[in-house]
Coordinates of N, CA and C and ligand atoms in Angstrom, one line a residue:
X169 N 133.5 173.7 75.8 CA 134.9 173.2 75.8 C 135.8 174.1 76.7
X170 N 137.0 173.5 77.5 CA 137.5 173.9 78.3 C 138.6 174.9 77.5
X171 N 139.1 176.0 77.8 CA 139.9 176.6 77.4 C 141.4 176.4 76.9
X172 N 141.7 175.9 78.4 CA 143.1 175.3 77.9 C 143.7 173.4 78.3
X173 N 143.5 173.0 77.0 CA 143.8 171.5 77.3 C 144.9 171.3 77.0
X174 N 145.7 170.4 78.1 CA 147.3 170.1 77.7 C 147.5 168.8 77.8
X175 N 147.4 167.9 76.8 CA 147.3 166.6 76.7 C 149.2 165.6 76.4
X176 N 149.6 164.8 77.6 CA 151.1 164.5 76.9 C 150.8 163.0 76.8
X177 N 151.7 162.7 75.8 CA 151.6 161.5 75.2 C 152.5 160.8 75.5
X178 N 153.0 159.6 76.4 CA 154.2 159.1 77.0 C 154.5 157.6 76.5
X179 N 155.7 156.5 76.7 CA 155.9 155.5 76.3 C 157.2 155.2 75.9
X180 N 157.7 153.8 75.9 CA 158.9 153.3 75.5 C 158.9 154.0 73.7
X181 N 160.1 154.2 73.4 CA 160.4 154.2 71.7 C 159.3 153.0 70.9
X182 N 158.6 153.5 69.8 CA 158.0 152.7 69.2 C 156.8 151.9 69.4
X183 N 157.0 153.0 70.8 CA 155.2 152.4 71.4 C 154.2 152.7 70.6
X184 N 154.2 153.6 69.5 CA 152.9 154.0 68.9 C 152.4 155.2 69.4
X185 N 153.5 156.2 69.9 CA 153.0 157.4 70.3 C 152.5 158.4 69.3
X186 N 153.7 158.4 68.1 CA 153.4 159.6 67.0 C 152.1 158.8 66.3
X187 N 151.9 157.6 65.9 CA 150.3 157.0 65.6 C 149.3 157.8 66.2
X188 N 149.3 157.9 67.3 CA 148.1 157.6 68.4 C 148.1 159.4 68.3
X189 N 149.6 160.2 68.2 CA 149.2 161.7 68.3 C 148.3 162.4 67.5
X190 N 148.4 161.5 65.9 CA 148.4 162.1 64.7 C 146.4 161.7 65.1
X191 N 146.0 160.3 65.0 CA 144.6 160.1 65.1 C 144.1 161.1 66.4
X192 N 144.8 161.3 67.6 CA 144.0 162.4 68.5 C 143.6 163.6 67.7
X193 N 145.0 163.9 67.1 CA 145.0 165.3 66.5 C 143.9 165.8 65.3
X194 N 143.8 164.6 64.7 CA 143.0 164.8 63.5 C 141.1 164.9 64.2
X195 N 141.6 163.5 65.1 CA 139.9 163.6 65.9 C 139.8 165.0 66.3
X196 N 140.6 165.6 67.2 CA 139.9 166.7 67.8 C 139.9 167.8 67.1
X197 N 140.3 167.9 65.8 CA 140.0 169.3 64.5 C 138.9 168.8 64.5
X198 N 138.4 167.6 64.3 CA 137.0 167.2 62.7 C 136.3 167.7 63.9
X199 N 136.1 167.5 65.4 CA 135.5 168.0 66.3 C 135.3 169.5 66.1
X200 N 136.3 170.2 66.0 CA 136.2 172.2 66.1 C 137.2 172.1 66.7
X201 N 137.9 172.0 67.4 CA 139.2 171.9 68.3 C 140.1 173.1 67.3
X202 N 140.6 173.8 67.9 CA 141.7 174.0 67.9 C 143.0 173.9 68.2
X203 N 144.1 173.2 67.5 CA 144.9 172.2 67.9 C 146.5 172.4 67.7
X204 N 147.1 172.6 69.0 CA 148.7 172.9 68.5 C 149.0 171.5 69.0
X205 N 149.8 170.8 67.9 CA 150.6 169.6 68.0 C 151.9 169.8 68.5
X206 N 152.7 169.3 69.0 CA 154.1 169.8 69.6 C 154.9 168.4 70.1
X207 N 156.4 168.3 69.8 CA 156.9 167.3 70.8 C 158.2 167.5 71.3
X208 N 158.9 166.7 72.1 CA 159.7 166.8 72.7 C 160.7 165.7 72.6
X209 N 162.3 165.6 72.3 CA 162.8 166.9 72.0 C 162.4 167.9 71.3
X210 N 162.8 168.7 70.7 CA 161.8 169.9 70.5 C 162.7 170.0 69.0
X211 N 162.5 170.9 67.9 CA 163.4 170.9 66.5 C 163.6 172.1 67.2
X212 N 164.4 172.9 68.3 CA 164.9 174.3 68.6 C 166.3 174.2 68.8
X213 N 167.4 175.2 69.2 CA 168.4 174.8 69.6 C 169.1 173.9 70.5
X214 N 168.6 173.5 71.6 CA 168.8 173.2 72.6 C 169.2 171.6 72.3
X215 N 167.5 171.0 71.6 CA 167.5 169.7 71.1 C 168.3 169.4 70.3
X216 N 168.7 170.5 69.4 CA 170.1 169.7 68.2 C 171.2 169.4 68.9
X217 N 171.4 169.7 70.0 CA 172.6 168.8 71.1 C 172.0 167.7 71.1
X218 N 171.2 167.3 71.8 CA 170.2 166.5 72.4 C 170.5 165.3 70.7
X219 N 169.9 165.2 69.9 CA 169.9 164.6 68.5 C 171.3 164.2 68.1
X220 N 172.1 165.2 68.1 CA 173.4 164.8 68.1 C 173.9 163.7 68.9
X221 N 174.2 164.2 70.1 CA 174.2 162.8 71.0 C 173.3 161.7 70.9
X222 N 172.4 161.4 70.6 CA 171.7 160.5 70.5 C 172.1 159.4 69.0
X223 N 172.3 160.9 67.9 CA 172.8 159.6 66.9 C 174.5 159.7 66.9
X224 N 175.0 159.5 68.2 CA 176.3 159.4 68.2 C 176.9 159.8 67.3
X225 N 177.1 161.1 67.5 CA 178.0 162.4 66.8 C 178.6 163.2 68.1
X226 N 177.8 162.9 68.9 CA 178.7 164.1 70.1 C 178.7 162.9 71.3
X227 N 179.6 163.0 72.3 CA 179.3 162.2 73.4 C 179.1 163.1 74.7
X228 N 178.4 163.0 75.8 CA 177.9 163.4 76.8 C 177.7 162.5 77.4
X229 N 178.0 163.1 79.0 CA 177.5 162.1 79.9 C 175.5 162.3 80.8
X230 N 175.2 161.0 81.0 CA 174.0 161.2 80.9 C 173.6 162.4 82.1
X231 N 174.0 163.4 83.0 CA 173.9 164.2 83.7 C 173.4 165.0 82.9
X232 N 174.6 165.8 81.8 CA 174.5 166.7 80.7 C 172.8 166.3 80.2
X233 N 172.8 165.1 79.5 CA 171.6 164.8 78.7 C 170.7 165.6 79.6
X234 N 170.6 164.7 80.7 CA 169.5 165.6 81.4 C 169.3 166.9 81.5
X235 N 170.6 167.9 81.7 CA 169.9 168.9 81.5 C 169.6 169.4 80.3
X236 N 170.0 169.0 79.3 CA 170.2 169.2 78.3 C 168.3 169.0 78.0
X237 N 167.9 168.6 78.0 CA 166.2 167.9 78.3 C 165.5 168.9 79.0
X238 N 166.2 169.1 80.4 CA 165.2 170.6 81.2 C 165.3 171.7 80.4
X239 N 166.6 172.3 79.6 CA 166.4 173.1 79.8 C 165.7 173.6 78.2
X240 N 165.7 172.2 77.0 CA 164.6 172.0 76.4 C 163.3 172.3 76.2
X241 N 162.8 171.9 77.8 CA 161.5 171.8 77.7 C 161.4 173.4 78.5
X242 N 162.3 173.7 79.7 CA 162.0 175.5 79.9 C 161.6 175.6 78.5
X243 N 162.3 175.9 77.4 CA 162.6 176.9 76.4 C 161.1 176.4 75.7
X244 N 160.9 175.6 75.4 CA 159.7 174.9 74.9 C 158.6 175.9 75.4
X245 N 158.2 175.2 76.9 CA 157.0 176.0 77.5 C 156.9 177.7 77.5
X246 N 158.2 178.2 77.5 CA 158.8 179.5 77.4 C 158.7 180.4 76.5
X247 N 159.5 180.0 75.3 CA 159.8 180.7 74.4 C 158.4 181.5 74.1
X248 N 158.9 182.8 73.3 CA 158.0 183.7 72.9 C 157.0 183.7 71.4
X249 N 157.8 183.0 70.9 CA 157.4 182.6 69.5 C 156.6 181.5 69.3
X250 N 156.8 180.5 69.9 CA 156.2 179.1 69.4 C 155.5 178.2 70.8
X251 N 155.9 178.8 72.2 CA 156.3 178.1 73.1 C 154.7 177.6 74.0
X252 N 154.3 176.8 74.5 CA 153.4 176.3 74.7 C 152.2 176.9 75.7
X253 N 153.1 177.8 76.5 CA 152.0 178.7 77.7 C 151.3 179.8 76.7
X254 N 152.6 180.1 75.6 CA 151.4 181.0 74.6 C 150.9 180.6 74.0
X255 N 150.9 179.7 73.3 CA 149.9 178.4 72.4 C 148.6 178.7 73.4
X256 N 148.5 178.2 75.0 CA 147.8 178.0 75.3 C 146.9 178.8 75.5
X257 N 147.5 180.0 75.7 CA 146.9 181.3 76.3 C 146.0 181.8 74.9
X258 N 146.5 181.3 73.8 CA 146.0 182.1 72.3 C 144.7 180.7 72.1
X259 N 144.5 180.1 73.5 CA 143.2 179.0 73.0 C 143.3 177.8 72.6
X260 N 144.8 177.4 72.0 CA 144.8 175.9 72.0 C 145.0 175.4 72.6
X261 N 143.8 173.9 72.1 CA 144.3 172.7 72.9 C 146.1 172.4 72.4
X262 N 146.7 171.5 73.6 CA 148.0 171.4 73.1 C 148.3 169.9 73.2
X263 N 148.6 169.1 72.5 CA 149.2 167.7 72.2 C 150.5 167.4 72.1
X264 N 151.1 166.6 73.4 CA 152.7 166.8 73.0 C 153.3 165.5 73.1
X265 N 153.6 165.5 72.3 CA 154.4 163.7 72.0 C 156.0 163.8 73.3
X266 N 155.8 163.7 74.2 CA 156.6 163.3 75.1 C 156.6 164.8 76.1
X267 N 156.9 164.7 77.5 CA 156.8 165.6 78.2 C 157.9 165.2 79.6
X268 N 157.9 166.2 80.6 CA 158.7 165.3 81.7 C 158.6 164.1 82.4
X269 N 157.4 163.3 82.1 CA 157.2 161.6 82.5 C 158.7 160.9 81.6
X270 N 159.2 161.4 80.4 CA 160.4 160.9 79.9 C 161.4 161.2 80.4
X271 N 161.2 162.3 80.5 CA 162.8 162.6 81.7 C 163.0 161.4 82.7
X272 N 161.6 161.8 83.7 CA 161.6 160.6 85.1 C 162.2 159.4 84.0
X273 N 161.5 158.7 83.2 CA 162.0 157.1 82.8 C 162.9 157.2 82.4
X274 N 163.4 158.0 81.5 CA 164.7 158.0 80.5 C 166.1 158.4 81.3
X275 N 165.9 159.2 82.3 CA 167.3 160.3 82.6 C 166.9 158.7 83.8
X276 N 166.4 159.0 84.4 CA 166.0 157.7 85.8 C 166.4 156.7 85.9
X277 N 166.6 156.4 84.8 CA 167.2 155.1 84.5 C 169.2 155.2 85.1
X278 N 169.8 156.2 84.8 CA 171.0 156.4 85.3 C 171.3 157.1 86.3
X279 N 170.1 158.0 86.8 CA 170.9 159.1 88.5 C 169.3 158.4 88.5
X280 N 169.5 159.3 90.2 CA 168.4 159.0 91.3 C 167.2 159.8 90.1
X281 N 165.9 159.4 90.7 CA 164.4 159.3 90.0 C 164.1 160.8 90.5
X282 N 164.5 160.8 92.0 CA 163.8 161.9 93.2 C 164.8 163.3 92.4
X283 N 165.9 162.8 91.9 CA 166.8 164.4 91.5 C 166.0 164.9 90.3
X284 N 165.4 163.8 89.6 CA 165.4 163.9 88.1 C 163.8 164.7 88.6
X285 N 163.0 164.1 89.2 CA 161.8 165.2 89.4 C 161.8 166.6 89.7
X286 N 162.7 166.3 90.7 CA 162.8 167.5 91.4 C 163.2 168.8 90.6
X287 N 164.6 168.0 89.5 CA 165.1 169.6 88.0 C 164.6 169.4 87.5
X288 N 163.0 168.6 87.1 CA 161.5 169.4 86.6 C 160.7 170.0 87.2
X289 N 161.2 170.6 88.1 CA 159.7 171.1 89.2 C 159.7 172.3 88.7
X290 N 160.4 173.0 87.8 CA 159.9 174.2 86.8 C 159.3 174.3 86.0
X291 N 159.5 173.0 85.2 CA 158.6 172.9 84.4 C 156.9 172.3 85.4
X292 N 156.9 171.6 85.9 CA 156.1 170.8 86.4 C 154.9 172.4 87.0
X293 N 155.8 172.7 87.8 CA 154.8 174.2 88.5 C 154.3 174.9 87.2
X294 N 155.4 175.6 86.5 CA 154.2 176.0 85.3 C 153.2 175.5 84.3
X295 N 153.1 174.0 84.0 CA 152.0 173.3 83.4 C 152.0 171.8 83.8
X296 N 151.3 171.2 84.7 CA 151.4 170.1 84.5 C 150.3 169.6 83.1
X297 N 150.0 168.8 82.5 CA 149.1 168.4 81.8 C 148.3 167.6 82.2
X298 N 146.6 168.4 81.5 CA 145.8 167.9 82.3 C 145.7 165.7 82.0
X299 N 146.2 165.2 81.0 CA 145.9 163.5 81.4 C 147.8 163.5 80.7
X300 N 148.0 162.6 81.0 CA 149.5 162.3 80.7 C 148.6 160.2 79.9
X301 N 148.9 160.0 78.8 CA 148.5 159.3 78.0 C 149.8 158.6 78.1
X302 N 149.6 157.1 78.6 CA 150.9 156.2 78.7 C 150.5 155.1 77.6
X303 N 151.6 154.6 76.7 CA 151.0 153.7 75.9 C 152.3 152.7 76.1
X304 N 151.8 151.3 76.9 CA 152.0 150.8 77.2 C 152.7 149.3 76.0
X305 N 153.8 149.0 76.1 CA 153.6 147.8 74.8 C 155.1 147.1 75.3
X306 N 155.3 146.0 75.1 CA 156.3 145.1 75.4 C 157.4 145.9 75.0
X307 N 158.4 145.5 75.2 CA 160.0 146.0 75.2 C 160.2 145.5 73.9
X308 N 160.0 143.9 74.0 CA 160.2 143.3 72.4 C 159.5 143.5 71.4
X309 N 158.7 143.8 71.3 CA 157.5 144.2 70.6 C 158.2 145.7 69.8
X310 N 158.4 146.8 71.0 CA 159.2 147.8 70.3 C 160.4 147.9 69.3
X311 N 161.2 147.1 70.2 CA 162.8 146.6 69.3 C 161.9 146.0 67.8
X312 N 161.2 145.3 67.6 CA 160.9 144.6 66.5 C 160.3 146.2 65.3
X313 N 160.1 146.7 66.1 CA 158.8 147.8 65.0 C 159.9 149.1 65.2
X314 N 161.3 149.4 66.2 CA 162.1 150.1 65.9 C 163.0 149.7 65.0
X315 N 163.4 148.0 64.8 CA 164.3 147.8 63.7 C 164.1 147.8 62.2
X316 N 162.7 147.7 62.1 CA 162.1 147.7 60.8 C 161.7 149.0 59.8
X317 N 161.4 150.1 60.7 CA 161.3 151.3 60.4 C 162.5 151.9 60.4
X318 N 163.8 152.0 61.1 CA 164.6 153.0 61.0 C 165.9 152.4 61.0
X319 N 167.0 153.2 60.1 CA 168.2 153.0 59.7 C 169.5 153.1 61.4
X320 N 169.1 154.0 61.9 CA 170.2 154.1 63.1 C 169.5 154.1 64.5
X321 N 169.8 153.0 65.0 CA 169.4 152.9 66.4 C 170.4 153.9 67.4
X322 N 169.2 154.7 67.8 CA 169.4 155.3 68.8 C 170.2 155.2 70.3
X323 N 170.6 155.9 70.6 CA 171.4 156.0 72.3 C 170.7 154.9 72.9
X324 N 168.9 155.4 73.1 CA 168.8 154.5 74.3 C 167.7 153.2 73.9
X325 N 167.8 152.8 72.6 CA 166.7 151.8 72.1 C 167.6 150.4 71.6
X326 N 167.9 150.4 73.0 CA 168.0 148.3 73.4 C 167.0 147.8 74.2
X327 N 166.8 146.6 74.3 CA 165.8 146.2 74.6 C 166.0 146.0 76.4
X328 N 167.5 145.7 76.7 CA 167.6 146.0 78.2 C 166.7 147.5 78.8
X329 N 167.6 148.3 77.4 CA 167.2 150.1 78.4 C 165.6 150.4 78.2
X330 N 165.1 149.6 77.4 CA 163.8 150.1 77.1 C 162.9 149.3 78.2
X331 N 163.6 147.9 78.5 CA 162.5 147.4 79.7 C 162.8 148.5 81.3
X332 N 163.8 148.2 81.0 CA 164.8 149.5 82.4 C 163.5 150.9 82.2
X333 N 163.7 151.6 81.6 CA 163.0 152.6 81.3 C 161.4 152.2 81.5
X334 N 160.7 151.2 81.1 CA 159.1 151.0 81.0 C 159.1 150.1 82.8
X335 N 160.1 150.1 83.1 CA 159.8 149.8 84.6 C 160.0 151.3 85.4
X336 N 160.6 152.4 84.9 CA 161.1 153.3 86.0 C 160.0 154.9 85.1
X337 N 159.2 154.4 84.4 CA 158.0 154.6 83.8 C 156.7 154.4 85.2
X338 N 156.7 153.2 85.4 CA 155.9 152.5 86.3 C 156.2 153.5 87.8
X339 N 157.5 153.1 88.3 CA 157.9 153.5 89.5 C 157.2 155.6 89.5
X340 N 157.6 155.6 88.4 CA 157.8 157.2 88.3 C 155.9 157.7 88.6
X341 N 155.1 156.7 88.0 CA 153.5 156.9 88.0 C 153.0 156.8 89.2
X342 N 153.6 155.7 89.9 CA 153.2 155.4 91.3 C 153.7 156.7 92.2
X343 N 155.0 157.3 92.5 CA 155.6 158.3 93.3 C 154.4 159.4 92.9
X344 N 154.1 159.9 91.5 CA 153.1 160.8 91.4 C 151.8 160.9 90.9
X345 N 151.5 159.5 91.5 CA 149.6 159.6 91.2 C 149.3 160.5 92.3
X346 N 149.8 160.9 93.2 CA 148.8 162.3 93.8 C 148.5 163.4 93.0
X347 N 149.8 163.8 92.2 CA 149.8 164.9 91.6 C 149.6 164.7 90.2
X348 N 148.9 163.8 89.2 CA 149.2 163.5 88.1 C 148.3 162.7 87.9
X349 N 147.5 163.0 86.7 CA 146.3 162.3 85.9 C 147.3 161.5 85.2
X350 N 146.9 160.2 85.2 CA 147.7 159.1 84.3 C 146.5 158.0 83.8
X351 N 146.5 157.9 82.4 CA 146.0 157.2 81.9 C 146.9 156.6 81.2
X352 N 146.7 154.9 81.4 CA 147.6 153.7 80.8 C 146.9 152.6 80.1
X353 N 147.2 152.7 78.7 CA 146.4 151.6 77.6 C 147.5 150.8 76.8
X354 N 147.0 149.8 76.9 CA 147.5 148.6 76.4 C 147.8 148.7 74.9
X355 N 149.2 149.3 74.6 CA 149.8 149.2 73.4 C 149.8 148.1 72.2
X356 N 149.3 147.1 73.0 CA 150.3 145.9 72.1 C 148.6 145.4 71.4
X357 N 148.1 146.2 71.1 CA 146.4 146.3 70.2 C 146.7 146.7 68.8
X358 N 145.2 146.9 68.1 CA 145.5 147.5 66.8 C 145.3 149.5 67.3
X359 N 145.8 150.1 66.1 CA 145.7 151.4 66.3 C 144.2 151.6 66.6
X360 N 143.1 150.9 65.8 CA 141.9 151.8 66.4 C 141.7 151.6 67.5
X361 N 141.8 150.1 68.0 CA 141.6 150.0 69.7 C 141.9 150.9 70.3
X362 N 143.0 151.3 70.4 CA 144.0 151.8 71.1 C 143.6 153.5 71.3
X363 N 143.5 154.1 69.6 CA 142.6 155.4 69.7 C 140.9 155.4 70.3
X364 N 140.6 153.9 70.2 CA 139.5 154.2 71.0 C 139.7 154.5 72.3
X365 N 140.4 154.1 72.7 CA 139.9 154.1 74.2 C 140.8 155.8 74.5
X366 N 141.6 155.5 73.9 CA 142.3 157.1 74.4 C 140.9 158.4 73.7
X367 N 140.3 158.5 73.0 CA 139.2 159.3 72.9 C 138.0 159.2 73.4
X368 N 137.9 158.2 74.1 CA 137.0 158.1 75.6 C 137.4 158.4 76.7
X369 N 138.6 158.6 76.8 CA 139.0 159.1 77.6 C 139.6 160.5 77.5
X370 N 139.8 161.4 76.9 CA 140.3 162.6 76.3 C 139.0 163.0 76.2
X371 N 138.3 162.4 76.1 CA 136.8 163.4 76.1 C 136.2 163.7 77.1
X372 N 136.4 162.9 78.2 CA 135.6 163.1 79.6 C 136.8 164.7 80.3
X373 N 137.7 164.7 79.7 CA 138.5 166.0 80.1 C 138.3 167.5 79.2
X374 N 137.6 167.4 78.3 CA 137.8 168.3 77.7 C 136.4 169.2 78.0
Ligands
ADP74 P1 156.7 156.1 68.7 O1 156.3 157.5 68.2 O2 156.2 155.8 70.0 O3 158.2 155.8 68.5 P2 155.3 155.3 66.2 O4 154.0 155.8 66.3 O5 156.4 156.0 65.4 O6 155.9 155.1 67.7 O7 155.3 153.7 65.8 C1 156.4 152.9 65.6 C2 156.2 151.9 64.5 O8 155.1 151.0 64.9 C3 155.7 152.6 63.2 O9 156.2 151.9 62.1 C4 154.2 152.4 63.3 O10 153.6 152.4 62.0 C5 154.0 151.1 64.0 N1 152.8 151.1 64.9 C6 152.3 152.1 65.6 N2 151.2 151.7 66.3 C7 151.0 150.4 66.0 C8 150.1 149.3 66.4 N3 149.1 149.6 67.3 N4 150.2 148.1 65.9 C9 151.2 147.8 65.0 N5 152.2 148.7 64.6 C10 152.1 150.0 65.1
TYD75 P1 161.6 160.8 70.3 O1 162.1 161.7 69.2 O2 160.3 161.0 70.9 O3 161.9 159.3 69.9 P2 160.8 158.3 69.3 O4 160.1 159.0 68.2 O5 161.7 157.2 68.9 O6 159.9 157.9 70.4 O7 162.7 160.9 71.5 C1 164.0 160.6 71.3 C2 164.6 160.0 72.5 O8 164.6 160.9 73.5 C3 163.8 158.8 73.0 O9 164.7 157.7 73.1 C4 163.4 159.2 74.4 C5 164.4 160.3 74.8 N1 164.0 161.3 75.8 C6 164.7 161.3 77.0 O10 165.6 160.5 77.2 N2 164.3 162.2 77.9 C7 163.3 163.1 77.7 O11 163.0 164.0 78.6 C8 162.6 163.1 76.4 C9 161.5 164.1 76.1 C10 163.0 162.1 75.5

């Protein structure tokens, strides 16, 4: 087993990311894995702005958001307590339910794509992750399985922003397939499908 695995989990709202995190996470213990689960926003300071704004308690313009996101995920990868380069370094594999591929789609959607990469290239130089996991699923398909589960729709979960977003998803994969392992499975399956094929593939990296 490789030492350090950094596996991110990407997709529109309600694509089945926290599903798909929880069956990786569980597979790769029953394996011996050693396993830090982690996501993004993050439950640290930074994100409780971040949350706030999103269930419309604070308003910000989406610049702010964005940084508000980098400097997130610095503190994330950073921090001395909890933060993911020491996770790594202490041997775990690391699983993170969203990473900077959300930035590119989410912030990208309102300023240029090329700015939005570029005030991640901090984060980006200190860890990319080794496969970025896209889980692909219709726009409407999400709205249907976001309205049923949850009481307050979020900032950016309409069905315009989320097709907007799963197209500048796409754009964002194409600009960095040089630099970026991307693996893209067809959401709109049942969950075991779905964890099948992501642990055939999660295995050939580890
Ligand atoms: P995300 O973390 O991407 O927002 P979740 O994993 O929370 O998505 O899933 C959103 C909702 O859709 C939940 O109610 C979940 O039970 C359901 N769900 C997840 N995966 C599937 C699937 N493959 N088929 C049908 N429903 C699913
Ligand atoms: P999350 O808690 O993952 O939402 P969900 O569980 O519904 O998928 O993320 C909250 C919102 O944050 C989601 O709409 C996507 C957005 N987001 C960004 O806009 N930029 C980012 O960099 C990240 C990590 C998330």
């Amino acid at each position: 087993m490789r030492k350090k695995s950094f596996i991110a989990f990407e997709g529109i709202d309600g694509s089945g990311k926290s599903t798909q995190v929880k069956l990786l996470v569980n597979k790769l213990k029953e394996e011996g894995h050693k396993v830090y689960c982690t996501s993004e926003p993050t439950d640290r300071p930074i994100a409780a702005m971040i949350r706030d704004i999103f269930q419309h308690k604070m308003e910000a313009d989406h610049r702010t958001i964005a940084g508000l996101f980098i400097a997130d995920r610095l503190d994330h990868l950073l921090n001395k307590s909890t933060g993911i380069l020491k996770k790594l370094d202490e041997g775990y594999t690391v699983i993170i339910d969203r990473y900077y591929f959300s930035s590119y789609a989410y912030q990208g959607v309102h300023m240029s794509l090329d700015w939005v990469i570029e005030a991640n290239k901090q984060s980006a130089d200190l860890l990319r992750p080794d496969l970025n996991i896209f889980i692909d699923i219709e726009p409407d398909i999400a709205i249907q399985r976001i309205n049923k589960g949850r009481e307050i729709i979020e900032l950016y979960e309409t069905k315009e922003n989320l097709t907007n977003v799963r197209n500048k998803f796409f754009e964002a994969f194409e600009k960095q397939k040089e630099l970026e392992k991307i693996f893209i499975t067809d959401g709109n399956r049942s969950h075991d499908n779905i964890a099948c094929d992501i642990w055939r593939k999660v295995s050939e990296i580890l």
